[in-house]
Short mmCIF file of N, CA and C in Angstrom, two decimals:
data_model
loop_
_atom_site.label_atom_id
_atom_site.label_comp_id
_atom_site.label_asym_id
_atom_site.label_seq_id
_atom_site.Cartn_x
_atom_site.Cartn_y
_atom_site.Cartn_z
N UNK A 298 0.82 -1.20 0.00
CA UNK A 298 0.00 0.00 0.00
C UNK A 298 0.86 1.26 0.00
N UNK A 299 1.68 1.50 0.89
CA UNK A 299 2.82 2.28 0.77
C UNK A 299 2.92 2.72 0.05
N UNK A 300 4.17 1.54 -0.96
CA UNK A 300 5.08 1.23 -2.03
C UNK A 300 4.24 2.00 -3.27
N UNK A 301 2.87 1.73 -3.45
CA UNK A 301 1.85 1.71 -4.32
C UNK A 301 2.28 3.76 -4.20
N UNK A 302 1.83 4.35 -3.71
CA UNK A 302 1.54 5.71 -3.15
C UNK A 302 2.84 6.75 -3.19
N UNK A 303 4.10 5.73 -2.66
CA UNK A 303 5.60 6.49 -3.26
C UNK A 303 5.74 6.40 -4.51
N UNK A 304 5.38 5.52 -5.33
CA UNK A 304 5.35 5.30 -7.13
C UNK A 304 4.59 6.67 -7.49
N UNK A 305 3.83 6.46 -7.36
CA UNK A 305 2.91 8.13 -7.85
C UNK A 305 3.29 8.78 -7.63
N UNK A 306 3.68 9.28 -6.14
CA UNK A 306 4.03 10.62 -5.91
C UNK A 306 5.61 10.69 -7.20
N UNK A 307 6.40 9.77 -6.76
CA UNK A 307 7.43 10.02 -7.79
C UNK A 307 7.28 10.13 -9.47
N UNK A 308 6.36 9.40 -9.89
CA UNK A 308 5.82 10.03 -11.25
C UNK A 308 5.33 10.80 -11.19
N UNK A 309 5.06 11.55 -10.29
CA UNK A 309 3.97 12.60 -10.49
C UNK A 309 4.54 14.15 -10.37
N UNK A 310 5.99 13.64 -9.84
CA UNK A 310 6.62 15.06 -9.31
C UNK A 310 8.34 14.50 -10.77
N UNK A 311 8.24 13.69 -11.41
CA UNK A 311 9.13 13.92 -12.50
C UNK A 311 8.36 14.28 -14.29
N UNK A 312 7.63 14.71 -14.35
CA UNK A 312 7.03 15.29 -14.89
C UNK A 312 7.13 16.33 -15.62
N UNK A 313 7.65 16.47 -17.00
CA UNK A 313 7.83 18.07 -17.27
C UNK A 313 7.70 18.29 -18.53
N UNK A 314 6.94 19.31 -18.36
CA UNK A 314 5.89 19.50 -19.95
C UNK A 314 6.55 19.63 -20.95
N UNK A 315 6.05 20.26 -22.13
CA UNK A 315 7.13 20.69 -22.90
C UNK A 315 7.02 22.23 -23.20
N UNK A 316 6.05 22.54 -22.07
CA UNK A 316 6.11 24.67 -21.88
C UNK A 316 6.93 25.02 -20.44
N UNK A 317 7.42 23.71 -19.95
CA UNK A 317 8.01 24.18 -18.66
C UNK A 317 9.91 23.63 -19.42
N UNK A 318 10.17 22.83 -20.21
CA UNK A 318 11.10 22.69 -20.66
C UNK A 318 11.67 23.67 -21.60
N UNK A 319 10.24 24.26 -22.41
CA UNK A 319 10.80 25.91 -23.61
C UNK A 319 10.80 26.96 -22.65
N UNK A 320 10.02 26.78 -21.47
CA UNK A 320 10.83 28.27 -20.27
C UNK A 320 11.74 28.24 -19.61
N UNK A 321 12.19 26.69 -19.31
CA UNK A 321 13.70 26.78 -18.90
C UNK A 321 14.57 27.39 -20.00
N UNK A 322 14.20 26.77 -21.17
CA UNK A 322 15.17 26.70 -22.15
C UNK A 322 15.53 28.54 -22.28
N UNK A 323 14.43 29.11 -22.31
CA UNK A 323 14.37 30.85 -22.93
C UNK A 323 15.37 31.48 -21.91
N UNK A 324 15.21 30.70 -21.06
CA UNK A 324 15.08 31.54 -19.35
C UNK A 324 16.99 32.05 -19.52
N UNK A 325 17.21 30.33 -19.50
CA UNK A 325 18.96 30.24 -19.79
C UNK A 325 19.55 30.69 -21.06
N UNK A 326 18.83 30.36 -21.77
CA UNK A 326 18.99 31.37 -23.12
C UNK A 326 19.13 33.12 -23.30
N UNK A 327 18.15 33.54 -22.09
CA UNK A 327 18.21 34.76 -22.35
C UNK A 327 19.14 35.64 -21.39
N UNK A 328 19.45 34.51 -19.96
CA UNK A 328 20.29 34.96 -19.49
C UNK A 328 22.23 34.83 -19.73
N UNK A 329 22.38 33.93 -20.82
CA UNK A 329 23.40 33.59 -21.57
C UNK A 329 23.38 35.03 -22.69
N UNK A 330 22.67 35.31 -22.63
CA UNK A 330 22.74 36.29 -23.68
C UNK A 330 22.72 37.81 -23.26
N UNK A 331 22.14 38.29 -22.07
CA UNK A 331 22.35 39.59 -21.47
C UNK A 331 23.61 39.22 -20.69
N UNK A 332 24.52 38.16 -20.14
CA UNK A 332 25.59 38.46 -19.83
C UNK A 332 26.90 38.59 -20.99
N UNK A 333 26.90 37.99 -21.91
CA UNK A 333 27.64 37.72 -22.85
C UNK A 333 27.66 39.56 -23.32
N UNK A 334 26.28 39.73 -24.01
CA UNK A 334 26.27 41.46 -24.10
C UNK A 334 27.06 42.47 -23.10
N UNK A 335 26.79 42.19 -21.77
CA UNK A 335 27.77 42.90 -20.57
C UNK A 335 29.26 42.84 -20.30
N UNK A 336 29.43 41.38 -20.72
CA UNK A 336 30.93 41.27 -20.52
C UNK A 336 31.32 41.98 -22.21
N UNK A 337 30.71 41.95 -23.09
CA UNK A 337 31.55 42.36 -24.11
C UNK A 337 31.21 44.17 -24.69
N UNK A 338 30.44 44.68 -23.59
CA UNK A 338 29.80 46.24 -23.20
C UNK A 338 31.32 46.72 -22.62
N UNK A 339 31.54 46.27 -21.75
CA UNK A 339 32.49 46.60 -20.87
C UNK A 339 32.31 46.65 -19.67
N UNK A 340 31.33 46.19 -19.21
CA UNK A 340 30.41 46.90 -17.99
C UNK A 340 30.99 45.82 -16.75
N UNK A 341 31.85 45.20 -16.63
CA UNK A 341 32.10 44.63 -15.47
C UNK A 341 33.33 45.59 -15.54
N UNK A 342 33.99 45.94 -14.36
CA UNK A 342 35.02 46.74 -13.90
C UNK A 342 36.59 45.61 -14.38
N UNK A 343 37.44 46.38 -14.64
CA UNK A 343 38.91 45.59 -15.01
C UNK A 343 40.03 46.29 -14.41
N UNK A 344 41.09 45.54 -14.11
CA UNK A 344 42.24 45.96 -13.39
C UNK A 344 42.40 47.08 -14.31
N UNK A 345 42.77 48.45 -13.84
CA UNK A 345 43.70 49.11 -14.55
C UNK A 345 42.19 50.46 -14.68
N UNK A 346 41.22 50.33 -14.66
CA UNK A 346 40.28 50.98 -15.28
C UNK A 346 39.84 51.75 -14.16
N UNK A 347 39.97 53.69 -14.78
CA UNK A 347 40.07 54.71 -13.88
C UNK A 347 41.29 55.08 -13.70
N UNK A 348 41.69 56.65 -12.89
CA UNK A 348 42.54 57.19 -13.27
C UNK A 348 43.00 57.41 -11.95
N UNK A 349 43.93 57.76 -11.21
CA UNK A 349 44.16 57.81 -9.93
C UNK A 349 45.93 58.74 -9.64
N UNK A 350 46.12 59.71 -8.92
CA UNK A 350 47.31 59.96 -8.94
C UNK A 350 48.46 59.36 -8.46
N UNK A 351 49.78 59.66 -8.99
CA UNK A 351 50.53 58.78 -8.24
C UNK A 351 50.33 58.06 -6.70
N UNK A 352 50.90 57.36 -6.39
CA UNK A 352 50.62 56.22 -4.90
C UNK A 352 52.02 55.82 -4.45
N UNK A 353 52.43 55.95 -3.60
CA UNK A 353 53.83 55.36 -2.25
C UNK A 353 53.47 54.40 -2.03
N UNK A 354 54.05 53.51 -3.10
CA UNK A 354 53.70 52.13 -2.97
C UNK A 354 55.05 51.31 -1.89
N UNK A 355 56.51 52.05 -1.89
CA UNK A 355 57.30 51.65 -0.73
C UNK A 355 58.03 52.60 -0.96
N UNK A 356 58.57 52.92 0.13
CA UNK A 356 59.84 53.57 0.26
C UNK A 356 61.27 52.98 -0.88
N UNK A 357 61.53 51.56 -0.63
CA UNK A 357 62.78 51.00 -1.35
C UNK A 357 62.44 49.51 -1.49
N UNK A 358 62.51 48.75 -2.21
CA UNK A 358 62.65 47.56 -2.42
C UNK A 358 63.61 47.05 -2.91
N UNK A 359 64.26 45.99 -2.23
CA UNK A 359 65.76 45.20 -2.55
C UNK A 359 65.61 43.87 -3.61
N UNK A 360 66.73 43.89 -4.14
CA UNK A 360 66.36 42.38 -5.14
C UNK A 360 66.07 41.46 -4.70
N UNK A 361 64.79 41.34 -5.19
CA UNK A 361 64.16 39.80 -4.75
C UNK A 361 63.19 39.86 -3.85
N UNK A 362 62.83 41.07 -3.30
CA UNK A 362 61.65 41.63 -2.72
C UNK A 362 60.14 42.09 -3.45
N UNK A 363 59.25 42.16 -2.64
CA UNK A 363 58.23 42.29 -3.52
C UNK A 363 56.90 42.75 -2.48
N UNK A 364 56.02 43.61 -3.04
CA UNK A 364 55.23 44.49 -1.86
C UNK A 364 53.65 44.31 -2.37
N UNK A 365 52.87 44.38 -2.05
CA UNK A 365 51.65 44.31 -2.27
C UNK A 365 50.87 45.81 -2.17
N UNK A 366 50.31 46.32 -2.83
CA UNK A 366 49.15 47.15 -2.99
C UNK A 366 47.80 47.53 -3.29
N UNK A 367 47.54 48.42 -3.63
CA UNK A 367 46.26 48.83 -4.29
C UNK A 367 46.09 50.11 -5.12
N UNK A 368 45.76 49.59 -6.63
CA UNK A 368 46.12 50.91 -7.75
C UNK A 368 45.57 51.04 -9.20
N UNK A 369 44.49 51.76 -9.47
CA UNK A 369 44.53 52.91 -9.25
C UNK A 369 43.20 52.57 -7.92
N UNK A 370 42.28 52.14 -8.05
CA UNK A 370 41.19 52.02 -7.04
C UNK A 370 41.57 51.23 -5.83
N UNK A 371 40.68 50.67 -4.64
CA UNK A 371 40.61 50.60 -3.40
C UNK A 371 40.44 48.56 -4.26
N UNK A 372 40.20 48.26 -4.86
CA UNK A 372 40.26 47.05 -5.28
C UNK A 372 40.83 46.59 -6.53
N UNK A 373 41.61 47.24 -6.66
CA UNK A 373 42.82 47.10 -7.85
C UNK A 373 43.80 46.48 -6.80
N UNK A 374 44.12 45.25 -6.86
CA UNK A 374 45.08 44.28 -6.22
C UNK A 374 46.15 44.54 -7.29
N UNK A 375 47.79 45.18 -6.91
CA UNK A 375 48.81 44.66 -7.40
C UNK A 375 49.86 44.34 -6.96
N UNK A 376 51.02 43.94 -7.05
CA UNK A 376 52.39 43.06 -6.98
C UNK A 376 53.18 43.98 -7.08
N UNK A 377 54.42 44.96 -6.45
CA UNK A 377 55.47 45.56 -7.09
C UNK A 377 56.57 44.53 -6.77
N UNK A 378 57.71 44.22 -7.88
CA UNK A 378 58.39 43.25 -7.63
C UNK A 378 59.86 43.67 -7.98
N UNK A 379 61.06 43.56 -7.14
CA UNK A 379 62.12 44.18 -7.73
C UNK A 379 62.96 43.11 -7.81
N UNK A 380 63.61 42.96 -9.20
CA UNK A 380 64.17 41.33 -9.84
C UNK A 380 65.36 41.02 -9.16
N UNK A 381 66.21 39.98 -9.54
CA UNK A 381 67.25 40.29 -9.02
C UNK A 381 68.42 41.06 -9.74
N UNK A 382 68.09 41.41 -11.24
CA UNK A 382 68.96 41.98 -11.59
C UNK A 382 69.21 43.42 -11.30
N UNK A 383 67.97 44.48 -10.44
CA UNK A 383 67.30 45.66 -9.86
C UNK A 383 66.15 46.04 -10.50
N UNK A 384 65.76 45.86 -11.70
CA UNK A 384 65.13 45.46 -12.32
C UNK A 384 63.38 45.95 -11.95
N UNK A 385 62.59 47.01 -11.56
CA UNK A 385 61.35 47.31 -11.01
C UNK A 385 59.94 47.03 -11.90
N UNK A 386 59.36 46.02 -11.87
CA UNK A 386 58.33 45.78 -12.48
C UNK A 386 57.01 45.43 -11.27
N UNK A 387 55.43 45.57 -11.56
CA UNK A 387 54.55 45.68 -11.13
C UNK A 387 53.28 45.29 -11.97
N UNK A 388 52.56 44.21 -11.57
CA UNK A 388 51.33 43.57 -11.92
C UNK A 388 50.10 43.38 -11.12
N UNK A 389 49.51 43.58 -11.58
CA UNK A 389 47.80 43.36 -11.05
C UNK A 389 47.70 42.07 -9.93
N UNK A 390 47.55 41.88 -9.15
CA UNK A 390 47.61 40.23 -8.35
C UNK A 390 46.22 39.88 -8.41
N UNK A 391 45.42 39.91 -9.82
CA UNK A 391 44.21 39.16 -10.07
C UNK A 391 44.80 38.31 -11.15
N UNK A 392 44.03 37.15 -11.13
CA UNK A 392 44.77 36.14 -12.36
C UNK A 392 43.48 36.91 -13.34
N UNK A 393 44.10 36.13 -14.74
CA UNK A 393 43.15 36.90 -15.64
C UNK A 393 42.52 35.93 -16.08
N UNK A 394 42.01 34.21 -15.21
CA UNK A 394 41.80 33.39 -15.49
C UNK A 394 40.02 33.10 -14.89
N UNK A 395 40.27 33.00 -13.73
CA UNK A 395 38.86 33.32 -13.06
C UNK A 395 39.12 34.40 -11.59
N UNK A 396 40.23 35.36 -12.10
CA UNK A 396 40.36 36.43 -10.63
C UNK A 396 41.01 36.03 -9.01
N UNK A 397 40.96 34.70 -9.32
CA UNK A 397 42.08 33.96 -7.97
C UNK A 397 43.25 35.04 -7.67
N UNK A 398 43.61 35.33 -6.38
CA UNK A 398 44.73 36.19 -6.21
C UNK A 398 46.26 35.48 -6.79
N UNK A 399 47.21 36.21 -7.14
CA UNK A 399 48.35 35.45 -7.98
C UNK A 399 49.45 35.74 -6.84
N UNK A 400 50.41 35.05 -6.95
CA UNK A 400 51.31 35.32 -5.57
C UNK A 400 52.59 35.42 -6.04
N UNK A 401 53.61 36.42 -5.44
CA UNK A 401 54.89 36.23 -5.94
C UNK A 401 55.71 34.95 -5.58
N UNK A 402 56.71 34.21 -6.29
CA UNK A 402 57.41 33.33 -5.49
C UNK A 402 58.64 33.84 -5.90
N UNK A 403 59.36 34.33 -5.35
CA UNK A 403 61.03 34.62 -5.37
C UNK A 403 61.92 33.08 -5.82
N UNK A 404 61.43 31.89 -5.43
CA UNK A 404 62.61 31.17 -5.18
C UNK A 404 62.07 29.83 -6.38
N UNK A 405 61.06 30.21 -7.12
CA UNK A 405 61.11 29.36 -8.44
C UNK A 405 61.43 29.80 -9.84
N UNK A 406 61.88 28.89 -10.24
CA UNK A 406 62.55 29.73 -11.83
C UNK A 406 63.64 30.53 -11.36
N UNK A 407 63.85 30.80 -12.70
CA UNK A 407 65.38 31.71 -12.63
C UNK A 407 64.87 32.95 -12.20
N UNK A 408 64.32 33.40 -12.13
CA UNK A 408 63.75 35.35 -12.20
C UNK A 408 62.97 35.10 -10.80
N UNK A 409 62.18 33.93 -10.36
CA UNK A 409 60.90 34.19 -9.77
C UNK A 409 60.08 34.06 -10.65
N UNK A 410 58.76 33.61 -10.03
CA UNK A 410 57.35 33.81 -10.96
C UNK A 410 56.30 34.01 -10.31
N UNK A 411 54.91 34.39 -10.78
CA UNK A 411 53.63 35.11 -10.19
C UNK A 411 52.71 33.68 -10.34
N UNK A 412 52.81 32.98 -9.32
CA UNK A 412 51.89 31.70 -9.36
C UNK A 412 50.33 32.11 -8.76
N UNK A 413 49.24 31.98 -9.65
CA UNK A 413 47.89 31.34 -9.16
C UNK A 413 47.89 30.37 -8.85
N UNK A 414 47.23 29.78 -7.54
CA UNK A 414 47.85 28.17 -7.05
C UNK A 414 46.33 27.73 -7.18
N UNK A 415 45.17 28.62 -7.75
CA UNK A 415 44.15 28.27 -8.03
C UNK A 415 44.30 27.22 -9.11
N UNK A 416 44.57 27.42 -10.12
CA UNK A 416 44.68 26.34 -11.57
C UNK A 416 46.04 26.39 -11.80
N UNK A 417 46.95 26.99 -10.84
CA UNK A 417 48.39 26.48 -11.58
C UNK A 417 48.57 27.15 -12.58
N UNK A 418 47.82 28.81 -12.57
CA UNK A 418 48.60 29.30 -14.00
C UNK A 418 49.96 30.56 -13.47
N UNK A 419 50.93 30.19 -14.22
CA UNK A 419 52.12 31.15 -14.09
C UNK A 419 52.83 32.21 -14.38
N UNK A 420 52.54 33.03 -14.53
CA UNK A 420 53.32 34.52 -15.08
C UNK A 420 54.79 34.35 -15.02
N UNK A 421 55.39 35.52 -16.42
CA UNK A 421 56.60 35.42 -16.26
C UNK A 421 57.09 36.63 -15.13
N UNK A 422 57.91 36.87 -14.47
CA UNK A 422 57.43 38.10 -13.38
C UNK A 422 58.55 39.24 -14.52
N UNK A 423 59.06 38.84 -15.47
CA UNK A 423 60.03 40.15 -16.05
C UNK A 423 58.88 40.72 -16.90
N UNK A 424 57.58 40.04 -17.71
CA UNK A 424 57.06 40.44 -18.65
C UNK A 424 55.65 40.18 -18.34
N UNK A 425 55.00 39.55 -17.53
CA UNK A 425 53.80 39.13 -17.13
C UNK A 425 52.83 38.71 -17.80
N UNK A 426 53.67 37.76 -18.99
CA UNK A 426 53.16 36.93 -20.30
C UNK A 426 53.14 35.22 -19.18
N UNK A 427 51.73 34.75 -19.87
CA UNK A 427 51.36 33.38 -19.15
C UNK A 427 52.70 32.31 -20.04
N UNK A 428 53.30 31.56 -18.98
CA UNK A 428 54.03 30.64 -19.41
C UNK A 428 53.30 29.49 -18.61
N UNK A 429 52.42 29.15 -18.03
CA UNK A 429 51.82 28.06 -18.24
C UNK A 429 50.39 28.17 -17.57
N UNK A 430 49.68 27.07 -17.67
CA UNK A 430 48.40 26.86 -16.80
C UNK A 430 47.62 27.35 -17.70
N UNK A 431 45.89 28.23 -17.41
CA UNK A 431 45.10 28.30 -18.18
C UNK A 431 44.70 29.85 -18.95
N UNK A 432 45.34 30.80 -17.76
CA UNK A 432 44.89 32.03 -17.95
C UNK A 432 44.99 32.37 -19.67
N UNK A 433 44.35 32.67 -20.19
CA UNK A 433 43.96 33.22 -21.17
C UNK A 433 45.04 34.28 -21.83
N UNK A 434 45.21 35.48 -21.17
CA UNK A 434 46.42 36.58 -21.13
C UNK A 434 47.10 37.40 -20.74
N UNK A 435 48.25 37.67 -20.50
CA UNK A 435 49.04 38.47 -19.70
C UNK A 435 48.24 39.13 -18.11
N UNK A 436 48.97 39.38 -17.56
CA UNK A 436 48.66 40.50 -16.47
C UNK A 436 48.49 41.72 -16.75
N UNK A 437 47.75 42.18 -16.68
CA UNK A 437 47.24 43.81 -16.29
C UNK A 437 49.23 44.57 -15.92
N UNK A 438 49.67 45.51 -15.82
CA UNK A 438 50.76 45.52 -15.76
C UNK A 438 50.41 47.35 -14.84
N UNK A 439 51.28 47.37 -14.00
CA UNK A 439 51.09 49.17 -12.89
C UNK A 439 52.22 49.49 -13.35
N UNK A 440 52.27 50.55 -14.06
CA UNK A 440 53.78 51.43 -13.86
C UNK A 440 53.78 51.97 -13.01
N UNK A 441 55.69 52.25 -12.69
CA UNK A 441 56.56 53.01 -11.84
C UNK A 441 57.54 53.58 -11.94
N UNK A 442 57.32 54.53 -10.95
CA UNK A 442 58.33 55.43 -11.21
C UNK A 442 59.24 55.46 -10.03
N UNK A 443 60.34 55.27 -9.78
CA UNK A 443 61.90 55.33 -8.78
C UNK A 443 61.58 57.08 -8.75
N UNK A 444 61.66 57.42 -7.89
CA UNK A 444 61.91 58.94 -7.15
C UNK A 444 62.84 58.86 -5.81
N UNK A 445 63.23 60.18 -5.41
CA UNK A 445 64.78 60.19 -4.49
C UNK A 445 64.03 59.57 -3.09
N UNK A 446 62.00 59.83 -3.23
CA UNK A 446 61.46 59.19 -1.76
C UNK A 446 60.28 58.38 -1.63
N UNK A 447 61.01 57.47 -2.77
CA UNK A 447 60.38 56.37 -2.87
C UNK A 447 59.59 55.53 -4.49
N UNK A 448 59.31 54.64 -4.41
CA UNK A 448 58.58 53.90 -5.43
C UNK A 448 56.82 54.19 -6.01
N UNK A 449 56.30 55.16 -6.81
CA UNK A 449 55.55 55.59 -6.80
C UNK A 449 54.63 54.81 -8.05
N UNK A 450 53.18 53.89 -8.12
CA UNK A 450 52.31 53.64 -9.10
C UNK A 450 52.35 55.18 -9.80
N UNK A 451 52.21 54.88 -11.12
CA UNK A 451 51.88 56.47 -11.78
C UNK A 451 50.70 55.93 -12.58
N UNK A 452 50.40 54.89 -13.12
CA UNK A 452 49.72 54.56 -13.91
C UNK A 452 49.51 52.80 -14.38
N UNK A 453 48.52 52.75 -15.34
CA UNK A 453 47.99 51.41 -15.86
C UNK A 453 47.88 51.19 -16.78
N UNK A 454 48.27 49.40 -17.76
CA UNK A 454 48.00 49.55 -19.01
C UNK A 454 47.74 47.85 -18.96
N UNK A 455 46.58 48.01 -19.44
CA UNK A 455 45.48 46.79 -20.15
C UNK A 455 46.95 45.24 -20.72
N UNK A 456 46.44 44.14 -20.53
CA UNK A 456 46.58 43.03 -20.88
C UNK A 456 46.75 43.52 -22.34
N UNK A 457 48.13 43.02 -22.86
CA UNK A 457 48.75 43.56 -24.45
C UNK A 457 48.69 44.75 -24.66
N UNK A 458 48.67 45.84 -24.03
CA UNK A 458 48.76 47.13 -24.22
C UNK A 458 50.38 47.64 -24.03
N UNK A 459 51.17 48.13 -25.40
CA UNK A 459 52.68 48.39 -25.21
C UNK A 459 52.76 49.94 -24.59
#
């Protein structure tokens, strides 16, 4: 009698029309399609985007050191990294893969490299071109400027932007 009564209810609740299958279908359809429009609008925010004046990002950094910030906005995550050759370069610390924070490692590779330990993708830290894993392309990249009091962000330039 039971057994009889759980059968129904379970046919009765797998069930699905074919106007509840074309409104799923529209539903995901249409929301595949107002995001696709947004991400390619511009309308989600990107490292580098906005204008901000210089920033004292450190006083001095020694070879093989490396400092963390924020530039040009309050959630612009970047990396200033000084090589070992003296060498001052600076990247975004968002991967450009799914946004995982990217981390410096001083003591892999010859130079160091900018590991996401999310998917294992790797930046080169002299050029911040992907040498492995999934990210798609380069790092977002912060310029700097050396002054007599200190290491200053001046500015930003887009993934492949020379």
């Amino acid at each position: 009698m039971t057994v009889d009564f759980d059968a129904d209810r379970i046919s009765a609740d797998s069930l699905t029309s074919r106007r509840d299958y074309l409104r799923i279908a529209v539903t995901v359809s249409g929301g595949l399609a107002v995001g696709s429009v947004a991400i390619a609008g511009g309308l989600f925010h990107r490292h580098g985007d906005g204008t901000a004046p210089a920033k004292l990002v450190a006083e001095r950094l020694a070879p093989g050191e490396s400092v963390t910030f924020t530039y040009p906005g309050d959630a612009d995550r970047a990396t200033a990294i000084r090589l070992r050759d003296g060498t001052l370069v600076a990247y975004s610390s968002v991967c450009t893969h799914l946004a995982c924070a990217v981390l410096w490692r001083a003591d892999r590779g010859t130079e160091g490299e900018l590991l996401c330990p999310c998917h294992e993708g790797v930046f080169d830290a002299r050029t911040g071109a992907v040498t492995a894993g999934p990210p798609p392309r380069p790092l977002p990249k912060v310029l700097l400027e050396e002054r007599a009091d200190g290491i200053y962000a001046i500015g930003t330039q887009r993934s492949g932007q020379a």
